[in-house]
PDB file of C-alpha atoms and ligand atoms in Angstrom:
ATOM      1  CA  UNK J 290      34.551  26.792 -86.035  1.00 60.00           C
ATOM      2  CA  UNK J 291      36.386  24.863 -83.196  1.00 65.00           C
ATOM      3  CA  UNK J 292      36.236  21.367 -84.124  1.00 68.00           C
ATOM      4  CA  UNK J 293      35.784  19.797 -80.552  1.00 73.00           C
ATOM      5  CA  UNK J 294      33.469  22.759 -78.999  1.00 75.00           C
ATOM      6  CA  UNK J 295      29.606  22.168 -79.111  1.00 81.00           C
ATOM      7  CA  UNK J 296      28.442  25.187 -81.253  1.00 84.00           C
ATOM      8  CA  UNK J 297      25.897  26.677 -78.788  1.00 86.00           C
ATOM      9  CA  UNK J 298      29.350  27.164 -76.521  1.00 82.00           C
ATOM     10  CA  UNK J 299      31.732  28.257 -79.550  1.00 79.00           C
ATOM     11  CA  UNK J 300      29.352  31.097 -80.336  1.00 81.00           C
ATOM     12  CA  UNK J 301      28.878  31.845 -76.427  1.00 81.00           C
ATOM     13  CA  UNK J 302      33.203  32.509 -76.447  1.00 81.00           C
ATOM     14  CA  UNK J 303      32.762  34.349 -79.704  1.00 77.00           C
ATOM     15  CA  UNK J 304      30.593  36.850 -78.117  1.00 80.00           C
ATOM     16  CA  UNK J 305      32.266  36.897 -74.711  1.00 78.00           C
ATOM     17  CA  UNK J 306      35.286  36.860 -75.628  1.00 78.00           C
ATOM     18  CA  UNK J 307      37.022  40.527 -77.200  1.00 76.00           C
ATOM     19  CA  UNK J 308      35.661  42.217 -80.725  1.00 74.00           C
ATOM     20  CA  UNK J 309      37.932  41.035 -83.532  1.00 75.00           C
ATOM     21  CA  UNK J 310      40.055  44.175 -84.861  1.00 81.00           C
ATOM     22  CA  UNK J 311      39.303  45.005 -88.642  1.00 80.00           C
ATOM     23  CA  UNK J 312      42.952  43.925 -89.299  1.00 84.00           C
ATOM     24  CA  UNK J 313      42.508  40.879 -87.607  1.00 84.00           C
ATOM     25  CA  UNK J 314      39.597  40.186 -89.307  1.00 85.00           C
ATOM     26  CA  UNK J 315      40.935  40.397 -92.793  1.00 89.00           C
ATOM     27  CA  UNK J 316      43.816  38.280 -92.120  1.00 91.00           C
ATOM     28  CA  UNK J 317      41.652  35.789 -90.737  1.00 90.00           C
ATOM     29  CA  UNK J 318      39.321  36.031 -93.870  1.00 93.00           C
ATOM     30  CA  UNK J 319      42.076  35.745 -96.305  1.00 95.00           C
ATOM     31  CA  UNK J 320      43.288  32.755 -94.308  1.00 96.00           C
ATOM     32  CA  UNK J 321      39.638  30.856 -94.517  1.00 94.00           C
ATOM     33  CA  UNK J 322      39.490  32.024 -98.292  1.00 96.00           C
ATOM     34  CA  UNK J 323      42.758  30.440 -99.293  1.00 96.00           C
ATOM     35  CA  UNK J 324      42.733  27.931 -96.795  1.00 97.00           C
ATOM     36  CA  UNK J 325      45.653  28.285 -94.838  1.00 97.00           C
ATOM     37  CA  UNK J 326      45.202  26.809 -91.580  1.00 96.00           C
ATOM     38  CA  UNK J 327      45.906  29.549 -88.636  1.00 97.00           C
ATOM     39  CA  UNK J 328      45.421  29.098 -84.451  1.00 96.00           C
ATOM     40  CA  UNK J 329      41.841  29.431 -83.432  1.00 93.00           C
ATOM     41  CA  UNK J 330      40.560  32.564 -82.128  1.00 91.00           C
ATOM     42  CA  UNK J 331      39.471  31.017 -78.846  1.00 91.00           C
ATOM     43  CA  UNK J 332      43.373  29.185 -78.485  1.00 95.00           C
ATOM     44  CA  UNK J 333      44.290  32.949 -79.042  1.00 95.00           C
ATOM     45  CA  UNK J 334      42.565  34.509 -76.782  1.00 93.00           C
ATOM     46  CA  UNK J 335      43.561  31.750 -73.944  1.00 96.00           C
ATOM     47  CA  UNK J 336      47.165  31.706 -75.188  1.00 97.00           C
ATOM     48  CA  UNK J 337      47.429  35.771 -75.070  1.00 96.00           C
ATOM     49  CA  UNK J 338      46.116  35.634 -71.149  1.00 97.00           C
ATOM     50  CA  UNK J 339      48.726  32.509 -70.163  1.00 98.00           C
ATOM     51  CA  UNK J 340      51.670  34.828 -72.750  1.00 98.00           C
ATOM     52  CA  UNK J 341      51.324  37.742 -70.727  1.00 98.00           C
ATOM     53  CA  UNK J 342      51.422  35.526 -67.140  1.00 98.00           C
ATOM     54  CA  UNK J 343      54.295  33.479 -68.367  1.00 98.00           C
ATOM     55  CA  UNK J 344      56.435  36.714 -69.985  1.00 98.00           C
ATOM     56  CA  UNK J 345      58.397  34.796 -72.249  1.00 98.00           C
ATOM     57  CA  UNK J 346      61.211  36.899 -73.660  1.00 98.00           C
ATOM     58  CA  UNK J 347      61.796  34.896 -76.354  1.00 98.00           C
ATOM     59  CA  UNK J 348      59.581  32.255 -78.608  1.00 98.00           C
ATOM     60  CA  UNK J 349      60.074  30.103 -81.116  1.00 98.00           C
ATOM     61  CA  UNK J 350      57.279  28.378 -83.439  1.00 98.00           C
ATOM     62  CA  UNK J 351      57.173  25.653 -85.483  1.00 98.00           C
ATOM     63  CA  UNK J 352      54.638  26.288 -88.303  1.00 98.00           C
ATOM     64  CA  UNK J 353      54.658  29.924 -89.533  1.00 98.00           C
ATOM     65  CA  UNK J 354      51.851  29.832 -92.287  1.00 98.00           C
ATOM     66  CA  UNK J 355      51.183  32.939 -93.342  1.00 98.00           C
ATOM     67  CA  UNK J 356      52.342  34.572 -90.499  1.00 98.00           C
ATOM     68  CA  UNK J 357      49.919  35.492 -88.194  1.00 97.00           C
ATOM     69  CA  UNK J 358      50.735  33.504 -84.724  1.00 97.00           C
ATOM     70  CA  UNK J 359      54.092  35.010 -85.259  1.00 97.00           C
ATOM     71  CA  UNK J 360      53.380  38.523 -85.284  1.00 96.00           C
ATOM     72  CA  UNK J 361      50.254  38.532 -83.117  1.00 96.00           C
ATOM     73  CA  UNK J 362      52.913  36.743 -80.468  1.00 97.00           C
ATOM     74  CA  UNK J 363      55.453  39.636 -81.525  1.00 97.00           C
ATOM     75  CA  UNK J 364      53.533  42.197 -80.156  1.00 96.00           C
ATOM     76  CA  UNK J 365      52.696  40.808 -76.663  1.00 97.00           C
ATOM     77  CA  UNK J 366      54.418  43.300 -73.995  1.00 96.00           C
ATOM     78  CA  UNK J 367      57.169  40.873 -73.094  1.00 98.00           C
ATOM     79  CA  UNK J 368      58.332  39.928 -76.349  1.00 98.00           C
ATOM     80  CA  UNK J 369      61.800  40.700 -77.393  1.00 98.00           C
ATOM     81  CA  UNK J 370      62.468  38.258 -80.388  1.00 98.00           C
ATOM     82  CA  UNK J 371      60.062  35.562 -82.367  1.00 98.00           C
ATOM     83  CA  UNK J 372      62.177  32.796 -84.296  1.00 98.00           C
ATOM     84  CA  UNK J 373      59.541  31.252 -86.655  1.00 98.00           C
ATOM     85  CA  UNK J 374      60.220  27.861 -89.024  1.00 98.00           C
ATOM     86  CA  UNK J 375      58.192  27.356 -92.510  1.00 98.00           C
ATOM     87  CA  UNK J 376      58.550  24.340 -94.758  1.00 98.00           C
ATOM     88  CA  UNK J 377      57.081  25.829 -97.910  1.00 98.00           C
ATOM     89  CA  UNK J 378      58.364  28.118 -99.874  1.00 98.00           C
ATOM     90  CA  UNK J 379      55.322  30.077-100.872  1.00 98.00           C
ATOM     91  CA  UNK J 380      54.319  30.312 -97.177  1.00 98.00           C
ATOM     92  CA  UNK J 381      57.400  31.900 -96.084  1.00 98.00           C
ATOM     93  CA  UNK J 382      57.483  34.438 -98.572  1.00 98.00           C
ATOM     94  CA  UNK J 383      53.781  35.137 -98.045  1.00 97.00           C
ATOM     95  CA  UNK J 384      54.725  35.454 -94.304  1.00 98.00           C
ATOM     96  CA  UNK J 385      57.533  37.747 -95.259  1.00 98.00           C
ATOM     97  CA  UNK J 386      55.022  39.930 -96.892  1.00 97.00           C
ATOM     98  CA  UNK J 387      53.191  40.028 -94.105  1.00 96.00           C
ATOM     99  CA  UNK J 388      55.390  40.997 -91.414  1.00 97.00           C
ATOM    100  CA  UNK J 389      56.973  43.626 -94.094  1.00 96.00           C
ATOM    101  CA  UNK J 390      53.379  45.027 -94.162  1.00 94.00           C
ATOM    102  CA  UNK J 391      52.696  44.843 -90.266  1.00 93.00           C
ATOM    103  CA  UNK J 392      56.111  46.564 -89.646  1.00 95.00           C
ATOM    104  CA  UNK J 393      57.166  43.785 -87.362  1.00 96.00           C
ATOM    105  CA  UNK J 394      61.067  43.340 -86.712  1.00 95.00           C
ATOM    106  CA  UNK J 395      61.478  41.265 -84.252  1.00 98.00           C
ATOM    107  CA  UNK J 396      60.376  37.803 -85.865  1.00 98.00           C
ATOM    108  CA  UNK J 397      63.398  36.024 -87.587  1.00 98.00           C
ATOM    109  CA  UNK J 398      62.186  33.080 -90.166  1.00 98.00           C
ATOM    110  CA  UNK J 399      63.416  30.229 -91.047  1.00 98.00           C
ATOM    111  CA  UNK J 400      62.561  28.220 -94.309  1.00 98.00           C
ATOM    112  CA  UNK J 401      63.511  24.471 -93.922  1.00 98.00           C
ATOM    113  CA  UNK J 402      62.291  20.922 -92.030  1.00 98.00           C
ATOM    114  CA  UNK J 403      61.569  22.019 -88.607  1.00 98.00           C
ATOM    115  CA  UNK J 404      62.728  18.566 -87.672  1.00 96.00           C
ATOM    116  CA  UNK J 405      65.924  19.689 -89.349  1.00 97.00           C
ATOM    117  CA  UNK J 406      65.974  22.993 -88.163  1.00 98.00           C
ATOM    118  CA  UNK J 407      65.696  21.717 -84.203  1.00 98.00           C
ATOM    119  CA  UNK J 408      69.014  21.471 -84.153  1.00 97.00           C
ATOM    120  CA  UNK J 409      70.572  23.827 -85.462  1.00 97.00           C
ATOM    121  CA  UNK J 410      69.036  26.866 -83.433  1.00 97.00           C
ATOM    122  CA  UNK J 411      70.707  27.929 -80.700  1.00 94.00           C
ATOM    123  CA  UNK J 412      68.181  28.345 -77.235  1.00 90.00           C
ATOM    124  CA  UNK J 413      67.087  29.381 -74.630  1.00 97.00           C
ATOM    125  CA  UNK J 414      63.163  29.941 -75.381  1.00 98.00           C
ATOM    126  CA  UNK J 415      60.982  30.569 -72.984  1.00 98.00           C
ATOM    127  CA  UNK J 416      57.683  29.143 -74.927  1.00 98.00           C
ATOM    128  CA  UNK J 417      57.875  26.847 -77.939  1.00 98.00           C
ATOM    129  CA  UNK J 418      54.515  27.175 -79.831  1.00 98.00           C
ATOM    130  CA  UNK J 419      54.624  23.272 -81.886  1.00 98.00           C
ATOM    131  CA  UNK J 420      52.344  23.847 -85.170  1.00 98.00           C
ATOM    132  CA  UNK J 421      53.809  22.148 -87.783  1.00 98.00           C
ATOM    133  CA  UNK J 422      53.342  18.841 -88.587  1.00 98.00           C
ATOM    134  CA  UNK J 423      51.721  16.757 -86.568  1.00 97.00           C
ATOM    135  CA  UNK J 424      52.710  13.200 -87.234  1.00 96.00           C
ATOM    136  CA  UNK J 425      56.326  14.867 -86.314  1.00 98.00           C
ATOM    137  CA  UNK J 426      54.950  15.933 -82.852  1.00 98.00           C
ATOM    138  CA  UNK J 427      56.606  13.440 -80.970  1.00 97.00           C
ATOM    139  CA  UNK J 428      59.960  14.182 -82.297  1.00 97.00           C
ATOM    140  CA  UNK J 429      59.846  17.897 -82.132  1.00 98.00           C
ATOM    141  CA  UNK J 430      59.290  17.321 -77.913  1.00 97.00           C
ATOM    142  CA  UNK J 431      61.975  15.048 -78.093  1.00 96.00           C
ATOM    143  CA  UNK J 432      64.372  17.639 -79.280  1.00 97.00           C
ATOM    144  CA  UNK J 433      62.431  20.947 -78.177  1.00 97.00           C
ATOM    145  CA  UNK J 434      63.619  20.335 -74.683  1.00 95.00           C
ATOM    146  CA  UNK J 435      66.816  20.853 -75.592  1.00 96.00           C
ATOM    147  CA  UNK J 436      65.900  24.443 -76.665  1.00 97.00           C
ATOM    148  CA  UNK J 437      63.506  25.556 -73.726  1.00 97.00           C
ATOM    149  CA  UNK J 438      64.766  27.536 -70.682  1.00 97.00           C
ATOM    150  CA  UNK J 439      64.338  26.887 -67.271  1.00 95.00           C
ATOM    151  CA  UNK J 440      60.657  27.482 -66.279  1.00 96.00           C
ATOM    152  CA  UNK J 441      59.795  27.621 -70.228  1.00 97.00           C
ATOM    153  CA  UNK J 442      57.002  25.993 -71.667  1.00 98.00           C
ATOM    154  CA  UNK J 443      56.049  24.199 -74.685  1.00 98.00           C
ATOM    155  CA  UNK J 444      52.918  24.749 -76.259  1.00 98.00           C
ATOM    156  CA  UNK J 445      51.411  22.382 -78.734  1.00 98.00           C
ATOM    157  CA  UNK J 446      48.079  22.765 -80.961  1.00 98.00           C
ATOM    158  CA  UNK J 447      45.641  20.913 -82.316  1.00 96.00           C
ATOM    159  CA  UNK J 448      46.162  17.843 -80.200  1.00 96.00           C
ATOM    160  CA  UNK J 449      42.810  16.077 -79.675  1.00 96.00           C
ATOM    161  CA  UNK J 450      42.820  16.595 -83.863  1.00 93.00           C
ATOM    162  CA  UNK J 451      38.979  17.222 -84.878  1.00 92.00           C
ATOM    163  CA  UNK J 452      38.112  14.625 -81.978  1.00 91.00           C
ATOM    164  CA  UNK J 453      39.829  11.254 -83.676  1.00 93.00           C
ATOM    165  CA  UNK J 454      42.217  11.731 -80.578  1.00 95.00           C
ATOM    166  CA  UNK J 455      38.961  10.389 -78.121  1.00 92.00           C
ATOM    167  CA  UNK J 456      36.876   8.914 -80.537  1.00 91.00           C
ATOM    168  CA  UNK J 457      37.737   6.163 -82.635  1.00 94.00           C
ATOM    169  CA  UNK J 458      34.440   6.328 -85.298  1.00 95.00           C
ATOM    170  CA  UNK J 459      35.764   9.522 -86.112  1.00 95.00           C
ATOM    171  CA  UNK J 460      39.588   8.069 -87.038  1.00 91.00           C
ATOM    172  CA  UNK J 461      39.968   9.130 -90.819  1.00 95.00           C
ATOM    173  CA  UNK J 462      41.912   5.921 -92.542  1.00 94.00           C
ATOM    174  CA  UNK J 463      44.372   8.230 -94.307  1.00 96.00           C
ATOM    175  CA  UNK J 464      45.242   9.919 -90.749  1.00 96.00           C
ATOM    176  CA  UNK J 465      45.371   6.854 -88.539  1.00 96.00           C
ATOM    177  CA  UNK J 466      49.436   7.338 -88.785  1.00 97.00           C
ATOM    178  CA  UNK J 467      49.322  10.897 -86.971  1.00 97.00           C
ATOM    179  CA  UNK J 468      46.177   9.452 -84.392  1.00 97.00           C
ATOM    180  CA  UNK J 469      48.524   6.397 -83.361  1.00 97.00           C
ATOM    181  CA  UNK J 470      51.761   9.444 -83.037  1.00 97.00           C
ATOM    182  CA  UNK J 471      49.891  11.971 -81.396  1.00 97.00           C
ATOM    183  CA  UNK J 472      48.736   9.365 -79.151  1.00 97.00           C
ATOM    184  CA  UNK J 473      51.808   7.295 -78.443  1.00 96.00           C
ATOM    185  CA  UNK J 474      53.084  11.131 -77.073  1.00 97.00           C
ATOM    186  CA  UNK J 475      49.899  12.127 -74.828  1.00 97.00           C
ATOM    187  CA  UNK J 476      50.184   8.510 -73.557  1.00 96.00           C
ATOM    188  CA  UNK J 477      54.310   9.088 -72.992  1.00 96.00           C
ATOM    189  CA  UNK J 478      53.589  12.770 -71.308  1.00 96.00           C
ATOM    190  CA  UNK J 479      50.691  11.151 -68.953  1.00 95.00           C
ATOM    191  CA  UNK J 480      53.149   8.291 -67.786  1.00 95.00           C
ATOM    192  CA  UNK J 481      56.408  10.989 -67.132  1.00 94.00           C
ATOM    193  CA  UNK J 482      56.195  12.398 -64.130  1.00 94.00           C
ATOM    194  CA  UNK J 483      58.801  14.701 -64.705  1.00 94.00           C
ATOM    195  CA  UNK J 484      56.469  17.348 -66.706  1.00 96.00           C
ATOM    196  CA  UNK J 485      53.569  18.857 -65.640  1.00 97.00           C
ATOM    197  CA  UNK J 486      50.582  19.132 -68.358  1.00 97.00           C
ATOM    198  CA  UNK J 487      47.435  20.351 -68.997  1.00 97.00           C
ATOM    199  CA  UNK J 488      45.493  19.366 -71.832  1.00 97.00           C
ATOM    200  CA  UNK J 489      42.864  22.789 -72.621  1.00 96.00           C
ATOM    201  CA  UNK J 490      39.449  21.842 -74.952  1.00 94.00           C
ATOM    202  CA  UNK J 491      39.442  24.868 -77.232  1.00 92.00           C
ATOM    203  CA  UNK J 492      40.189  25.229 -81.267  1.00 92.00           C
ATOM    204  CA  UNK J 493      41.031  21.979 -81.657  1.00 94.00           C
ATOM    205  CA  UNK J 494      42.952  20.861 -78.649  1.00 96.00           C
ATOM    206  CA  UNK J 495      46.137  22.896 -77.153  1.00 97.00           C
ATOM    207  CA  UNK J 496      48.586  21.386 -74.835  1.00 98.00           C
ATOM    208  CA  UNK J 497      50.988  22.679 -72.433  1.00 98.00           C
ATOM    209  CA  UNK J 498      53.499  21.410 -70.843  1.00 98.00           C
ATOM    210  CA  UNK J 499      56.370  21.866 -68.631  1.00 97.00           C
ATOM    211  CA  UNK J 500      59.189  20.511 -66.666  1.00 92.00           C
ATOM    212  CA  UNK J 501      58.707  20.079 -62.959  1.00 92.00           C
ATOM    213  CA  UNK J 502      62.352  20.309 -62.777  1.00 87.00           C
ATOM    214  CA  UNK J 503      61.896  24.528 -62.035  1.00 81.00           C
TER     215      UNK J 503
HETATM  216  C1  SAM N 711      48.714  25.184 -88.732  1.00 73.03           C
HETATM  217  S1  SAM N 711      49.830  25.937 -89.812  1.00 73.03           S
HETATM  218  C2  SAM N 711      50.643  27.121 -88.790  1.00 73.03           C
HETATM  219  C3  SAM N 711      49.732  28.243 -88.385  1.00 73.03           C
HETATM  220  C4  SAM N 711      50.407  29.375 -87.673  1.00 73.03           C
HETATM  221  N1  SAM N 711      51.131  28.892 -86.514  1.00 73.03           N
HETATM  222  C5  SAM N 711      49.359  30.370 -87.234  1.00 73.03           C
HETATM  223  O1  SAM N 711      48.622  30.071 -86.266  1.00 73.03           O
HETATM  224  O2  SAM N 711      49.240  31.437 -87.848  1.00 73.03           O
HETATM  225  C6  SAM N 711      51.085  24.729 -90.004  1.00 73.03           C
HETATM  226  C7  SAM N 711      52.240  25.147 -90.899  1.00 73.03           C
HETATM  227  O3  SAM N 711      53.319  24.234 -90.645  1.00 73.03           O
HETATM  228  C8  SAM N 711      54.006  24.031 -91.850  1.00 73.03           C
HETATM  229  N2  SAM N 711      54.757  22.776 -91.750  1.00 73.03           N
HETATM  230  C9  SAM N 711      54.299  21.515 -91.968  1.00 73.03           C
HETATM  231  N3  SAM N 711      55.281  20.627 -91.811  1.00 73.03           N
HETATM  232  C10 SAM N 711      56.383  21.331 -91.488  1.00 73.03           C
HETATM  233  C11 SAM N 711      57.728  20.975 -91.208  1.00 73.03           C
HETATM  234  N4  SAM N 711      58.101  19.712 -91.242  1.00 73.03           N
HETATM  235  N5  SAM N 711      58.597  21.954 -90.885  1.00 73.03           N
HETATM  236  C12 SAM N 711      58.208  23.252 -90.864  1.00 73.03           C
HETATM  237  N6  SAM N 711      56.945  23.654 -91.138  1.00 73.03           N
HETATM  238  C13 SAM N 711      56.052  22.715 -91.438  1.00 73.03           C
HETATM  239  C14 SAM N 711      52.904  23.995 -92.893  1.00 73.03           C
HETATM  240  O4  SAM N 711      53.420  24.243 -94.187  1.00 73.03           O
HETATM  241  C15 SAM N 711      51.940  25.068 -92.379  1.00 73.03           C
HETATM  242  O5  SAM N 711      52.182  26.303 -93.005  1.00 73.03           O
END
């Protein structure tokens, strides 16, 4: 369920939007059952239309999980190459299972700090999908620019996090660290003029932005 949608209108995309392939269905299932956090299927479904406008050759994500952003972004037409960072060990080898099993070649992972990681890989990318951490949010901008072509965009999710973003009584004490970050950066991105941005209210929040500078 999307975390910021009323229900009456998350059910309403459910049914409008396209059926749910059996595969896609199980991998979501195992996800909920093991609780492994994966992109909403509403952020998916808006991300796949804006993929296939934008034709980025090549992506890179922060925040592989088990997998499943990376090879459902894999397979869009455009696609030639998917470079995909994981902190945790067991989710990169589940991952790795995963695209063995799909039969997908063109994602390359990476196990390691995405913060770490930032810069070390070489660019250009055409869309940078932010998922990781997202107290680090800030910082991963900061050096994702660095990585994105000209025209690229960088696409970050869960940013209005389960409504604490907007609404102060909802502020959880033990996440008040990544409110005030993820904050302090929509704040930053509203005052530069130099991007252009668009804040979307599905899942839980998905930002993209861009450099006017195109
Ligand atoms: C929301 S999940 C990613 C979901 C995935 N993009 C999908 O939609 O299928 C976030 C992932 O980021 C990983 N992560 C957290 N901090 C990280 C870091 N500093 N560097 C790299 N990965 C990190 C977590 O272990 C977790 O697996």
């Amino acid at each position: 369920m999307s975390e910021i949608l009323q229900d009456h209108i998350q059910n309403f995309l459910e049914e409008f939007n396209e059926d749910e392939s059996p595969k896609n269905f199980a991998y979501r299932a195992y996800a909920e059952d093991h609780h492994i956090p994966i992109i909403d299927e509403e952020v998916k479904e808006f991300l796949s239309f804006f993929l296939n406008t934008l034709k980025p050759k090549r992506i890179l994500e922060l925040g592989t999980a088990m997998g499943y952003s990376s090879i459902w972004m894999s397979r869009l037409k455009s696609v030639e190459r998917v470079d995909t960072i994981e902190v945790r060990e067991d989710m990169y080898a589940l991952a790795k299972e995963n695209l063995e099993r799909a039969q997908v070649e063109n994602v390359h992972q990476y196990l390691g700090d995405a913060k770490v990681l930032l810069d070390q890989l070489e660019g250009p990318y055409d869309f940078i999908f932010i998922d990781a951490a997202k107290g680090q949010y800030p910082y991963y901008f900061e050096k994702a620019q660095r990585l994105l072509a000209k025209g690229g965009v960088i696409g970050f999710d869960n940013v209005l996090f389960r409504g604490m973003i907007s609404n102060q009584d909802l502020v959880k004490r033990r996440k008040i660290t990544i409110v005030k970050r993820l904050r302090k950066l929509l704040q930053a991105l509203k005052e530069d003029h130099r991007f252009e941005k668009t804040l979307i209210p599905l899942g839980d929040g998905f930002l993209l932005v861009r450099s006017k500078d195109v």
